[in-house]
mmCIF file of C-alpha atoms and ligand atoms in Angstrom:
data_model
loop_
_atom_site.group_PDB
_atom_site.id
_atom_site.type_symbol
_atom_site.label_atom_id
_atom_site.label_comp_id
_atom_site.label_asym_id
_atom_site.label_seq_id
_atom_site.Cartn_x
_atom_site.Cartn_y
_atom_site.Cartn_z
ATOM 1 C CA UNK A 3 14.683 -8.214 22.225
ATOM 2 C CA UNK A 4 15.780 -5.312 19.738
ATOM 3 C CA UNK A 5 13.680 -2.543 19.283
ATOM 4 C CA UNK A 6 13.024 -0.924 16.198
ATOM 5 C CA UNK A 7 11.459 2.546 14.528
ATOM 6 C CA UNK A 8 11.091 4.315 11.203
ATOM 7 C CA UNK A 9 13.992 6.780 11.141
ATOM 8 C CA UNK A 10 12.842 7.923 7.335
ATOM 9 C CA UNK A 11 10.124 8.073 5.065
ATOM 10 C CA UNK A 12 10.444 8.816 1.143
ATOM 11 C CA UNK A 13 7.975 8.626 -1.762
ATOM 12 C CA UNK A 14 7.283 8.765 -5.337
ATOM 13 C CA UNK A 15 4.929 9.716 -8.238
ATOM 14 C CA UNK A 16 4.614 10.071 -11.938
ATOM 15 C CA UNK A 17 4.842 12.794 -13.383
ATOM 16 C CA UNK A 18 1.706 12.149 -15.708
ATOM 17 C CA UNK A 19 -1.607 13.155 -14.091
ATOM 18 C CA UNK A 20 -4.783 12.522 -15.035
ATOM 19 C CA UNK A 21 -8.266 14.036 -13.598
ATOM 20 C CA UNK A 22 -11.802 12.483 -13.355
ATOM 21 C CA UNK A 23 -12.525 14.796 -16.875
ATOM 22 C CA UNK A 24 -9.968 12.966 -18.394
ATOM 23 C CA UNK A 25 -11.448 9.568 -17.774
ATOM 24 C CA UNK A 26 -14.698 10.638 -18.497
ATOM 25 C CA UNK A 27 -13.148 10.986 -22.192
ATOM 26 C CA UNK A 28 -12.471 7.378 -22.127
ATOM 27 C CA UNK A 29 -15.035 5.875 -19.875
ATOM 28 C CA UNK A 30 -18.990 6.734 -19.176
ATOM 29 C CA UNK A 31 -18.228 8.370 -15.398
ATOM 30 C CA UNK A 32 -17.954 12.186 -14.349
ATOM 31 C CA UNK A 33 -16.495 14.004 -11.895
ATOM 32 C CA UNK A 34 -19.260 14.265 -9.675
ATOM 33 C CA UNK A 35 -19.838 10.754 -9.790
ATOM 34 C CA UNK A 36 -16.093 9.677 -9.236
ATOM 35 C CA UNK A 37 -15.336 12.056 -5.998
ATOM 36 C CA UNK A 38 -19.013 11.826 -4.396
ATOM 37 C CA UNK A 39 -18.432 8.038 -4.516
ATOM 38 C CA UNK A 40 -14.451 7.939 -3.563
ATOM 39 C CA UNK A 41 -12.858 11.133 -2.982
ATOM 40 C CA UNK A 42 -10.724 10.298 -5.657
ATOM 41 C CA UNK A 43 -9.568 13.856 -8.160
ATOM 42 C CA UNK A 44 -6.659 12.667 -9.820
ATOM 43 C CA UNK A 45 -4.219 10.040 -10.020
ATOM 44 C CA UNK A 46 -0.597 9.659 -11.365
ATOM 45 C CA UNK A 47 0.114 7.452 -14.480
ATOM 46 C CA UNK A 48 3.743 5.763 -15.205
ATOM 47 C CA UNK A 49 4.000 6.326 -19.011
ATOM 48 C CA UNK A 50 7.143 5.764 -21.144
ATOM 49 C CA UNK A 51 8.284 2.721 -22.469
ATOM 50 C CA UNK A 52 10.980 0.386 -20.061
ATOM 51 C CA UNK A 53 9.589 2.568 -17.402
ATOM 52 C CA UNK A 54 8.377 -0.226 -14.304
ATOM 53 C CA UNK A 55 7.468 0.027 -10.644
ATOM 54 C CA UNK A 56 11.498 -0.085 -10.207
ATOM 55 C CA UNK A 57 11.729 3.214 -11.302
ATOM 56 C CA UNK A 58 9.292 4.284 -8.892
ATOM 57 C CA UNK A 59 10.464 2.485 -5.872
ATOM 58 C CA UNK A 60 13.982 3.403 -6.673
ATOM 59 C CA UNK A 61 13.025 6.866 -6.417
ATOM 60 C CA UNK A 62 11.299 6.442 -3.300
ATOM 61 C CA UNK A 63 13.820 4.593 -1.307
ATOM 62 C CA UNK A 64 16.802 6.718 -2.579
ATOM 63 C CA UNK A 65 14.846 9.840 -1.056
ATOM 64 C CA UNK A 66 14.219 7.965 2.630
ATOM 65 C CA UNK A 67 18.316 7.359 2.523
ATOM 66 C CA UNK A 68 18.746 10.508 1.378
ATOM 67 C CA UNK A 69 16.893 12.485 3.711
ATOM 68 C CA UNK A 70 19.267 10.955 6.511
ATOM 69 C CA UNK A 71 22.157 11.124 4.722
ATOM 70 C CA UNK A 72 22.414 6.994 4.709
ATOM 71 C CA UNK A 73 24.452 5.130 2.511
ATOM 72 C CA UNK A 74 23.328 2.515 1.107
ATOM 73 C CA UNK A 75 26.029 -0.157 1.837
ATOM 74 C CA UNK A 76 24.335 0.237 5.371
ATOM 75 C CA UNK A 77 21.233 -1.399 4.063
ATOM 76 C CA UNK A 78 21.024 -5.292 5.592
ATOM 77 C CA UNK A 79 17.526 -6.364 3.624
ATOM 78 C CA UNK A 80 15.145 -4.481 0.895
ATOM 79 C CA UNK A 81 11.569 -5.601 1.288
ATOM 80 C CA UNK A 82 9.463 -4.517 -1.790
ATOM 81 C CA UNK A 83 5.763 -4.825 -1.239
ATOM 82 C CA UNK A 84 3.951 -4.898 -4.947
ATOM 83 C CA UNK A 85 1.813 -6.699 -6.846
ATOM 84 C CA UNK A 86 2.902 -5.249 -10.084
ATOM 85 C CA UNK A 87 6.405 -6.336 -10.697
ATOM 86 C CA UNK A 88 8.108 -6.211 -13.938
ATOM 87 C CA UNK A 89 9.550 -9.543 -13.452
ATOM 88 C CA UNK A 90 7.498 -12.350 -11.961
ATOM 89 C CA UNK A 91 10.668 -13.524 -10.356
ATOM 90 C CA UNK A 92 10.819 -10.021 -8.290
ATOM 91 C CA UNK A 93 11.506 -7.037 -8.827
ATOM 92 C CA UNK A 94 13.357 -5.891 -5.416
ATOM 93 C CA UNK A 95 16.820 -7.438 -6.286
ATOM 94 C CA UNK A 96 16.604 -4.989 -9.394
ATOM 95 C CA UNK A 97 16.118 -2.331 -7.056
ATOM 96 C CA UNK A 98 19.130 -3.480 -4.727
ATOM 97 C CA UNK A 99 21.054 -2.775 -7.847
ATOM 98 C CA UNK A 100 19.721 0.405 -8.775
ATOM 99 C CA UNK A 101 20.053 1.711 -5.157
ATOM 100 C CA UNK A 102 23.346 0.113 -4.747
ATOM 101 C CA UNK A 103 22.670 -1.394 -1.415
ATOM 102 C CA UNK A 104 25.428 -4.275 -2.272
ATOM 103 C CA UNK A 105 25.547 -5.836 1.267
ATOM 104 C CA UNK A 106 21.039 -6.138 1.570
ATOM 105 C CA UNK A 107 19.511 -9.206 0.569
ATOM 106 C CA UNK A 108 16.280 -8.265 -1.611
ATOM 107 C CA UNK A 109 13.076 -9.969 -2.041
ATOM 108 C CA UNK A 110 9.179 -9.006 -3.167
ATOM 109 C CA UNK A 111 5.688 -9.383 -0.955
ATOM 110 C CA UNK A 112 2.998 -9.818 -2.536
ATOM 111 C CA UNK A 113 0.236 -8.820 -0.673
ATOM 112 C CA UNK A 114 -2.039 -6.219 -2.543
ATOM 113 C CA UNK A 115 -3.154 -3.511 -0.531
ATOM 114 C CA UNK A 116 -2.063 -4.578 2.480
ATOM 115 C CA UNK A 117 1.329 -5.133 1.570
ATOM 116 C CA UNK A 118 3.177 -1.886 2.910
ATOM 117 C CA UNK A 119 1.578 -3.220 6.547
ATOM 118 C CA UNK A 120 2.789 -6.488 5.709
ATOM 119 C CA UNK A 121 6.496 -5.210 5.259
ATOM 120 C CA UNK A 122 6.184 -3.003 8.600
ATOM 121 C CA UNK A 123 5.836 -6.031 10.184
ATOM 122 C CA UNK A 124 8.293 -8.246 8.675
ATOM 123 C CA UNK A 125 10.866 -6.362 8.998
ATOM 124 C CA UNK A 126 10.384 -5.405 12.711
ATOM 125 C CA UNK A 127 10.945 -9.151 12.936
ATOM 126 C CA UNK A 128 14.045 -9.166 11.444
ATOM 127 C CA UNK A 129 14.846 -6.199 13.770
ATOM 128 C CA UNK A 130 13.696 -7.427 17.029
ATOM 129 C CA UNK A 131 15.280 -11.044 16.780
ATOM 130 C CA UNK A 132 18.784 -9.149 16.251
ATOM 131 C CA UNK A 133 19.405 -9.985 12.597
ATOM 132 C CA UNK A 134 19.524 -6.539 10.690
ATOM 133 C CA UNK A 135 20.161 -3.718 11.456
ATOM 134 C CA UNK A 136 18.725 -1.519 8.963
ATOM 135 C CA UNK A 137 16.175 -2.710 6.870
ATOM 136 C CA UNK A 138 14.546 -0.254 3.472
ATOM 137 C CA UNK A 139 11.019 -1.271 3.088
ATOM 138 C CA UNK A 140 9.087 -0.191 -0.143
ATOM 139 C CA UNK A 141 5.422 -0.009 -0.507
ATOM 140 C CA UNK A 142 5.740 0.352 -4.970
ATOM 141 C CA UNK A 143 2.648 -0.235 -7.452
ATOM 142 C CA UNK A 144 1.881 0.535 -11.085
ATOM 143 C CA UNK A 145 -1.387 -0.857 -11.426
ATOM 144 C CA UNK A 146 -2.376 1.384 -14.850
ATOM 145 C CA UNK A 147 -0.539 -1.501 -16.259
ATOM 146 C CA UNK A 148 -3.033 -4.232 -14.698
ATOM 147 C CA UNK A 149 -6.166 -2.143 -15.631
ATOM 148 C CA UNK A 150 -8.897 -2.541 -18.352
ATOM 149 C CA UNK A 151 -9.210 1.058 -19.289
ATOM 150 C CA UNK A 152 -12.245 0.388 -20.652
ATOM 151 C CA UNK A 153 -13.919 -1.122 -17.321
ATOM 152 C CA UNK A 154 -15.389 2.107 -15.484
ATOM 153 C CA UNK A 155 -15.522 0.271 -11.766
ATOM 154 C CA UNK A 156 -12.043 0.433 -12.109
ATOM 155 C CA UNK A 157 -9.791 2.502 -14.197
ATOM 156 C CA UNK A 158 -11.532 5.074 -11.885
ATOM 157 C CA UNK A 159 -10.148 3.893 -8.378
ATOM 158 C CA UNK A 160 -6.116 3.323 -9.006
ATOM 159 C CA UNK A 161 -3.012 5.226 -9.800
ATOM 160 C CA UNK A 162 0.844 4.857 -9.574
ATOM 161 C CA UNK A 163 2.973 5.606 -6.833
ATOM 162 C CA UNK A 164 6.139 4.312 -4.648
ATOM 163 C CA UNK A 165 6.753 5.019 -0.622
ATOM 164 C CA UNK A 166 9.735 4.266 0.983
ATOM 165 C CA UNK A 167 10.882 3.529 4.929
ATOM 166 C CA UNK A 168 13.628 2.660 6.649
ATOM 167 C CA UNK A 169 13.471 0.870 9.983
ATOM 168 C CA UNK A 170 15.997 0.842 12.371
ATOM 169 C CA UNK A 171 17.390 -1.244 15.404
ATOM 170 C CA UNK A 172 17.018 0.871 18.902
ATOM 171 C CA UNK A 173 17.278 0.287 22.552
ATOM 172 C CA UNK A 174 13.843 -2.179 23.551
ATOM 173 C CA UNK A 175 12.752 0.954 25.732
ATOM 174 C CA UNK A 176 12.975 2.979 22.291
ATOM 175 C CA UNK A 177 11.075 0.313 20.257
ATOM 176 C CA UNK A 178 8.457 2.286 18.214
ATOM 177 C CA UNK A 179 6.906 -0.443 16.238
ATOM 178 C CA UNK A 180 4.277 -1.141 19.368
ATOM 179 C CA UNK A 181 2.076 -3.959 17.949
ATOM 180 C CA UNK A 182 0.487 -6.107 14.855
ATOM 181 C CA UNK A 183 -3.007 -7.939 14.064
ATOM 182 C CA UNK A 184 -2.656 -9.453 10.591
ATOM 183 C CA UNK A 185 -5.474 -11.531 8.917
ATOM 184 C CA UNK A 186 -6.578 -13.390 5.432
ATOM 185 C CA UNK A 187 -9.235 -14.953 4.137
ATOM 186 C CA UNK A 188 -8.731 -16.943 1.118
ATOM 187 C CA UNK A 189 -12.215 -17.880 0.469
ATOM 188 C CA UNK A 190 -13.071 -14.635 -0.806
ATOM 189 C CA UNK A 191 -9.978 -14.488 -2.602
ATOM 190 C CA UNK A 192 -12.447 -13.862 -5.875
ATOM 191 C CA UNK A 193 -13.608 -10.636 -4.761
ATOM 192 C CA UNK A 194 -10.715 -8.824 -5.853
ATOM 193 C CA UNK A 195 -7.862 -10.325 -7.718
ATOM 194 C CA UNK A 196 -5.495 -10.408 -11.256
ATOM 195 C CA UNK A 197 -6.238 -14.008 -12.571
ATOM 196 C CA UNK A 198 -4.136 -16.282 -14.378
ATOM 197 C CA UNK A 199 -6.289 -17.408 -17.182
ATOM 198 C CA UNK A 200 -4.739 -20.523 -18.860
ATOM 199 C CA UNK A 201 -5.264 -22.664 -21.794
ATOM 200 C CA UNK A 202 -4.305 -26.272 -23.295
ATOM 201 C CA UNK A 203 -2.261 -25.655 -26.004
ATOM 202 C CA UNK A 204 -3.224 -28.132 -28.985
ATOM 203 C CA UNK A 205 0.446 -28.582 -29.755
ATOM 204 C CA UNK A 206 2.012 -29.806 -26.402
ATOM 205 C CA UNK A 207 2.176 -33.169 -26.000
ATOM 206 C CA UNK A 208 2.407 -33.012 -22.141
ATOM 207 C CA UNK A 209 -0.604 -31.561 -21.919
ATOM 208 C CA UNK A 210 0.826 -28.685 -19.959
ATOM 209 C CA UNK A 211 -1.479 -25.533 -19.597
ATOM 210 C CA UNK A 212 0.131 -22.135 -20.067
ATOM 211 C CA UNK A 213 -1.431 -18.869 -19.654
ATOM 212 C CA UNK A 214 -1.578 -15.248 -19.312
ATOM 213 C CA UNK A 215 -2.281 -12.796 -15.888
ATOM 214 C CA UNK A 216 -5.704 -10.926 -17.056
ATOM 215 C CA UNK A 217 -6.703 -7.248 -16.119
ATOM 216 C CA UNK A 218 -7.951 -6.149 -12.463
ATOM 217 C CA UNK A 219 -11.286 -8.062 -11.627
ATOM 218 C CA UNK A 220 -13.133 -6.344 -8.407
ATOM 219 C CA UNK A 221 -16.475 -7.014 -6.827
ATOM 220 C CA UNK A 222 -16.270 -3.184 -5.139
ATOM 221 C CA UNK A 223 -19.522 -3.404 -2.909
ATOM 222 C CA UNK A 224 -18.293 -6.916 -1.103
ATOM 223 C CA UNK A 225 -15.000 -5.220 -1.049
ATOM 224 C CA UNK A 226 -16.385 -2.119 0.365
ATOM 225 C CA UNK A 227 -18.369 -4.238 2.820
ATOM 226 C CA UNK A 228 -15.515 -6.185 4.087
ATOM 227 C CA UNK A 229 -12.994 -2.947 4.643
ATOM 228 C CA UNK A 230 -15.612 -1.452 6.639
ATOM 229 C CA UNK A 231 -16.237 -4.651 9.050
ATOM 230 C CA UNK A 232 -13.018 -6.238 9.489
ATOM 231 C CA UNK A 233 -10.823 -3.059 9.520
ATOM 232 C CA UNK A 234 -12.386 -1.338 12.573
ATOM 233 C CA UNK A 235 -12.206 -4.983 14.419
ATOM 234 C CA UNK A 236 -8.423 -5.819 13.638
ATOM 235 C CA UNK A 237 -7.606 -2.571 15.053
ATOM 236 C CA UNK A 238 -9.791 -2.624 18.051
ATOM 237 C CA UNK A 239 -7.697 -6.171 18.356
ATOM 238 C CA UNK A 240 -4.234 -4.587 18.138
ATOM 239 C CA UNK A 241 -5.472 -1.716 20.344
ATOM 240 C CA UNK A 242 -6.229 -4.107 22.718
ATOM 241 C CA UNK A 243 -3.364 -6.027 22.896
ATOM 242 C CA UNK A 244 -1.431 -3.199 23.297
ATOM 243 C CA UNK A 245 -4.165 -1.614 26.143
ATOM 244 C CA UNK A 246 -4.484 1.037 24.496
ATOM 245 C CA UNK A 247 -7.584 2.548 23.466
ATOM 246 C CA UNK A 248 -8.753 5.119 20.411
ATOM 247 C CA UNK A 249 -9.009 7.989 22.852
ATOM 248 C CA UNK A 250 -5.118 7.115 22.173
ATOM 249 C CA UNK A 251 -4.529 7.539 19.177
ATOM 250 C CA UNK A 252 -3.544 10.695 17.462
ATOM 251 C CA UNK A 253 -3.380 9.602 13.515
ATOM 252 C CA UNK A 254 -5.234 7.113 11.325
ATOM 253 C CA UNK A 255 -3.642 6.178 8.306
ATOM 254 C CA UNK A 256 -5.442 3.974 6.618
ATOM 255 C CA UNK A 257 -5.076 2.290 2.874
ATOM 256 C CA UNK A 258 -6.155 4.455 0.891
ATOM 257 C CA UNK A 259 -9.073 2.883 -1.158
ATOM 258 C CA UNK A 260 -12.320 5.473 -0.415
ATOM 259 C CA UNK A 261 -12.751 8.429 1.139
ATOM 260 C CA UNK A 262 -16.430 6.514 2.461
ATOM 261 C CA UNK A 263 -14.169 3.857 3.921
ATOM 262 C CA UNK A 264 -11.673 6.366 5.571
ATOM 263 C CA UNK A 265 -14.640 8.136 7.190
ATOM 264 C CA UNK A 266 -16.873 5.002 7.903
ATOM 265 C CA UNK A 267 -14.166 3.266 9.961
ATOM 266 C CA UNK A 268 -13.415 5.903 11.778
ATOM 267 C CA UNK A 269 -17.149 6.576 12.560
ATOM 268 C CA UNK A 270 -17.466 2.953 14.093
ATOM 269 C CA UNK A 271 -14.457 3.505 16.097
ATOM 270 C CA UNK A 272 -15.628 6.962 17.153
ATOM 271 C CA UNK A 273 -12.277 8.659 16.153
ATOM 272 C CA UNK A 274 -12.452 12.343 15.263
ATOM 273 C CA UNK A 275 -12.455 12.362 11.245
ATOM 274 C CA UNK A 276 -9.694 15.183 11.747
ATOM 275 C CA UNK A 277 -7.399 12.107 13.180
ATOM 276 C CA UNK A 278 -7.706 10.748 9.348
ATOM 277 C CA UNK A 279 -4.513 11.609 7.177
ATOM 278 C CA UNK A 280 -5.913 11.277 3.577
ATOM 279 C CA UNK A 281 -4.467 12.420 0.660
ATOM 280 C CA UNK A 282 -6.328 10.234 -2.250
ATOM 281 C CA UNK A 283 -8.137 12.847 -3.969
ATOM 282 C CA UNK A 284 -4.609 13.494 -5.569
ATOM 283 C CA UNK A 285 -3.411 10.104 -6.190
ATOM 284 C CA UNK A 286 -6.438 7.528 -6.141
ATOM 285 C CA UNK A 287 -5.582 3.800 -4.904
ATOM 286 C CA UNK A 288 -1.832 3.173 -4.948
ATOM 287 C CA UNK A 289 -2.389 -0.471 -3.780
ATOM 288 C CA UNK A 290 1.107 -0.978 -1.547
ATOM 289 C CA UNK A 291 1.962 2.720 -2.025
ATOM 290 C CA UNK A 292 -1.119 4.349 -0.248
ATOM 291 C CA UNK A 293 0.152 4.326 3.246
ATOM 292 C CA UNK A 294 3.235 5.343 2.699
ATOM 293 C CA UNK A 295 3.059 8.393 0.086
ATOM 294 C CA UNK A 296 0.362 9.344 2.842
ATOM 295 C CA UNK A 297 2.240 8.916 6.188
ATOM 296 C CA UNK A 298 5.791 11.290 4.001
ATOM 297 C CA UNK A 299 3.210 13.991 3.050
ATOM 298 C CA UNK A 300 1.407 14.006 6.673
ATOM 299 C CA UNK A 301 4.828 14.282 7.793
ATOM 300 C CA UNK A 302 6.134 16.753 5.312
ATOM 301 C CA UNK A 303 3.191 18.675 6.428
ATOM 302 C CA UNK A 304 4.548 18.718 9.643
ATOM 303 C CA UNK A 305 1.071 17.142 10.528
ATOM 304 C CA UNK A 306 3.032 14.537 13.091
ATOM 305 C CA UNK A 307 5.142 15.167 15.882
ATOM 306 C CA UNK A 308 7.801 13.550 18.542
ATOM 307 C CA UNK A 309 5.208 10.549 20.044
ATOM 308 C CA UNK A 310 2.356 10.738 18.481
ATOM 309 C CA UNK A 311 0.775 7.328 18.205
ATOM 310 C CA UNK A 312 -0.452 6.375 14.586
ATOM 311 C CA UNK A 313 -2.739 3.473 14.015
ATOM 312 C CA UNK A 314 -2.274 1.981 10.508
ATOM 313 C CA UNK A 315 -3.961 -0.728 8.768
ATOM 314 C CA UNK A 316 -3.877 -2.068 5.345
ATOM 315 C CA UNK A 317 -6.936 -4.092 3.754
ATOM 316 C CA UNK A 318 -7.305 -5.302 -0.063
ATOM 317 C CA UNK A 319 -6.587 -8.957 -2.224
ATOM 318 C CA UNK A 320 -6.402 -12.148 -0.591
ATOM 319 C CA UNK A 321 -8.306 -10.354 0.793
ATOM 320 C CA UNK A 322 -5.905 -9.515 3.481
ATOM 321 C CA UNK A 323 -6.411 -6.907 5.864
ATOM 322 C CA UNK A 324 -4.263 -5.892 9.196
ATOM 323 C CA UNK A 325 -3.008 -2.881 11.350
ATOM 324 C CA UNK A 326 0.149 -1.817 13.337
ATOM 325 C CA UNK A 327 0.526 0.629 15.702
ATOM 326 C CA UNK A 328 3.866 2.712 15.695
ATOM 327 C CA UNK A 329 4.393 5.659 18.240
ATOM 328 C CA UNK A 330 6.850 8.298 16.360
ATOM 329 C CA UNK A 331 10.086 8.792 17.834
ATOM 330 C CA UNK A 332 11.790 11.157 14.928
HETATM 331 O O1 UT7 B 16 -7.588 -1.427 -2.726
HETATM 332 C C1 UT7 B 16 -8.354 -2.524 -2.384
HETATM 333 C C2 UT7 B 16 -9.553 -2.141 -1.692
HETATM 334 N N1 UT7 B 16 -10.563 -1.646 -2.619
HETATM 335 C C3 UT7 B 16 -11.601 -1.025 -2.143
HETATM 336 O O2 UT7 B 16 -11.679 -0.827 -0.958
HETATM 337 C C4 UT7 B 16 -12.734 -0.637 -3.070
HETATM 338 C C5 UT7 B 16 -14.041 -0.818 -2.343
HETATM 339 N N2 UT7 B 16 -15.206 -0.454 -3.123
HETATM 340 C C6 UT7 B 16 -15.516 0.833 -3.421
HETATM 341 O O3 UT7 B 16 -14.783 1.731 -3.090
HETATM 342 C C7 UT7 B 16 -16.828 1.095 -4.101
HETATM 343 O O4 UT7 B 16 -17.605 -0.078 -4.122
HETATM 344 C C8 UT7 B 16 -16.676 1.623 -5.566
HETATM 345 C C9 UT7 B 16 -16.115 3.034 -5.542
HETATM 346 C C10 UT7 B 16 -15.760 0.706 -6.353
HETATM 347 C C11 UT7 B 16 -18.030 1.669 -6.246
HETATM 348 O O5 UT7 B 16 -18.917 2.500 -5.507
HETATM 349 P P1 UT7 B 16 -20.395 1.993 -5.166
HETATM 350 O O6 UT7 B 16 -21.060 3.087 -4.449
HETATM 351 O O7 UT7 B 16 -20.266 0.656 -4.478
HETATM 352 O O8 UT7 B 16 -21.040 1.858 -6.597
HETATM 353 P P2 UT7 B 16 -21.703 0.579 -7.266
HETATM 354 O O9 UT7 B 16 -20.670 -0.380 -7.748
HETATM 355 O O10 UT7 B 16 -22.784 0.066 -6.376
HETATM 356 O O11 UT7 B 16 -22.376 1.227 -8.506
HETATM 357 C C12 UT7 B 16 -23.507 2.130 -8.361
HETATM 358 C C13 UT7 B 16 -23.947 2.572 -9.734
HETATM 359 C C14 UT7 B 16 -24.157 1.420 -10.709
HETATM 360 O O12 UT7 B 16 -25.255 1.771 -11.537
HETATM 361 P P3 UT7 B 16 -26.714 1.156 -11.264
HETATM 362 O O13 UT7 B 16 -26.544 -0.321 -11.367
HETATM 363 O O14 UT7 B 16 -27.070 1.605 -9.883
HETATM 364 O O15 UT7 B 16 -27.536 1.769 -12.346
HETATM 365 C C15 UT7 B 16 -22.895 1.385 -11.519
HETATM 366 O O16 UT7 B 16 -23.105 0.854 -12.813
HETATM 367 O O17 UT7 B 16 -22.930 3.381 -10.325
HETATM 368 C C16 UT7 B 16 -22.551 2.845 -11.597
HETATM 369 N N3 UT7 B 16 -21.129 3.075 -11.767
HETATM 370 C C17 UT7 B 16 -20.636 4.217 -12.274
HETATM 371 N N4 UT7 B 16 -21.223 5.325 -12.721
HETATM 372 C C18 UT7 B 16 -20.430 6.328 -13.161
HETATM 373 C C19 UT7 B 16 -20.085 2.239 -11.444
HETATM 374 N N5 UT7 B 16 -18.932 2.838 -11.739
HETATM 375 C C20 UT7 B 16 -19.235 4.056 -12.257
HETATM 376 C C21 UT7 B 16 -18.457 5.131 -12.738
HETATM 377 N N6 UT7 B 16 -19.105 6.229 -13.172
HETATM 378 N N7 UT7 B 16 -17.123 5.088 -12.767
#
C-alpha cells in the first residue's frame, strides 16, 4: 500500500462582504441575534455576472500548486466537492481547463457539507491503491446563489468560499491520511436539501415532467440535533479504529455550520475548546469550503506544526456526516 499526505493547502473568497447589519436591512434578524445563535459576523458574497464557483475553486487550487511551486501537468485527478455547480453536468472539468492540469481526469462530488471529507477520502484511495500520484482536491461552494434572501433561517447561516489540497503519494511509513468513518442517512434526506420541484407540462404528449432546483430548504433544530449526536460518535469510531484517543488529538476542525455545534461536540468529547480551529464569524457556512478555508488559515497562522494530529469531520445534506484523521507531516 501507498501512503499519502496533504503537501498544500490553498483557499479562496469574494471579495464582497456582507455583515449581520447588512442583512438585517433585508431580513427581520440583528446582530445580536445572528452571532449569539451561530458565531457567524460576516460572510463573503460572489457577485458579478458569469462569475461561478469555478472562479472560486480555480483560485483556490492555483494557490495550493502555487505555494509548492507545482505544475500543473503533474496533476493525475481533480476532485471538486460542491453542490453549487454552474453546470449540472460538473463543473471540475471546467476547472481542469482553467488550471491547465491537461494530463488529470476531473469530476464533481456532491455531497453538501460533508463533501471536502468526502474528497479526503477518495482520493487517499486513489493514492493508496497506486493509481495517482498527485491528486488536487477542491472543497468550492456559492450557495448565495441557492438562497431565498428573503427566508431569515437561512440567508443568515451561508457564504461563498473555495479551499484547495493537494495529496500526495509517500512511503506507507509516511502515510498521513491515518483513518475514515463515513455515514448517510437518506431518510432524513428532507431535513436539509435543494429540491427539484417539477411539473406536467400541458403541452407534452409524453407526459414527461420537467422542473426547476428550488432555493435552500432547512429544518435547522433537527439539523442542529443530528450534528451534535452523530458527529461526536463517528469520531469516537475513527478514533477507535485507529486506537487513538482525544487526549490525542491536537486540532478539531470541524464543518463549519455553528459556533454552538463547534463547542457542543467538543464538550461531549471532552476536548479543550482551545483544540477548535474556527474561523466562521468571518465567513459563515461555506458548505464544502468550511474545512478547508479553515485548516489554510489555521495553518497560515502557524497554528499547526510538524505531527500534530487533526481530527476532521464533515456533517450536512443527505444528511451525511463523517471524519478523518490526518497527522501533519509538512
Ligand atoms: O451546513 C449544514 C449543517 N447546518 C447546520 O448545522 C445548521 C444547524 N442549525 C443551526 O445552526 C440552528 O438551528 C440555527 C442557527 C439555524 C437556528 O438557531 P436556533 O437556535 O435553532 O433557532 P430556532 O430555529 O429555534 O429559532 C428560534 C427563534 C424563532 O422564534 P420563536 O418561534 O421562538 O418566536 C425563530 O423564528 O428565533 C427566530 N429566528 C430568528 N430571529 C432573528 C429564526 N431565525 C432568525 C433570525 N433572526 N435570523
Amino acid at each position: 500500500m501507498q501512503g499519502a499526505r496533504i503537501i498544500s493547502v490553498g483557499s479562496a473568497v469574494p471579495d464582497l462582504c456582507i455583515n449581520n447589519k447588512d442583512i438585517s436591512k433585508i431580513v427581520e434578524t440583528s446582530d445580536e441575534w445572528i452571532v449569539t445563535r451561530t458565531g457567524i459576523k460576516e460572510r463573503r458574497v460572489l457577485t458579478g455576472s458569469n462569475k461561478s464557483v469555478v472562479d472560486l475553486a480555480y483560485c483556490a487550487g492555483m494557490k495550493a500548486l502555487n505555494k509548492i511551486h507545482m505544475d500543473p501537468l503533474e496533476i493525475d485527478l481533480i476532485i471538486l466537492a460542491t453542490s453549487s455547480p454552474n453546470d449540472l453536468f460538473g463543473s471540475a472539468s471546467q476547472v481542469q481547463a482553467k488550471i491547465g492540469a491537461k494530463k488529470a481526469v476531473a469530476f464533481d462530488l456532491t455531497a453538501a457539507c460533508s463533501g471536502f471529507v468526502l474528497a479526503i477520502v477518495t482520493a487517499t484511495q486513489f493514492i493508496q491503491n497506486g493509481s495517482y500520484k498527485n491528486i488536487l482536491i477542491i472543497g468550492a461552494d456559492v450557495l448565495s446563489k441557492w438562497i431565498d434572501w428573503s427566508d431569515r433561517k437561512t440567508c443568515i447561516l451561508f457564504g461563498d468560499g473555495a479551499g484547495a489540497a493537494i495529496i500526495q503519494a509517500c512511503s506507507e511509513e509516511d502515510n498521513a491520511i491515518l483513518g475514515f468513518q463515513l455515514n448517510t442517512d437518506g431518510k432524513q434526506s428532507d431535513e436539509l436539501s435543494i429540491i427539484y420541484k417539477e411539473d406536467i407540462s400541458p403541452l407534452n404528449t409524453f407526459k414527461l415532467f420537467q422542473g426547476q432546483f428550488q432555493y435552500i430548504s432547512m429544518n435547522g433544530k433537527e439539523v442542529y440535533k443530528f450534528a451534535v449526536s452523530k458527529v461526536p460518535a463517528s469520531i469516537t469510531k475513527c478514533l477507535n479504529s485507529l486506537h487513538l484517543s482525544t487526549r490525542d488529538i491536537n486540532w478539531l476542525l470541524l464543518h463549519q455550520a455553528n459556533k454552538r455545534i463547534l463547542k457542543a461536540v467538543a464538550d461531549r468529547l471532552s476536548i479543550d475548546t482551545s483544540k477548535i480551529i474556527s474561523n466562521l464569524s468571518k465567513y459563515g457556512n461555506t458548505s464544502a469550503a468550511s474545512i478547508p478555508l479553515a485548516l489554510d488559515e489555521a495553518l497560515q497562522n502557524n497554528k499547526i506544526t510538524k505531527d500534530d494530529i487533526i481530527v476532521i469531520s464533515g456533517f450536512g445534506a443527505g444528511l451525511t456526516w463523517g471524519t478523518v484523521v490526518i497527522k501533519w507531516k509538512c
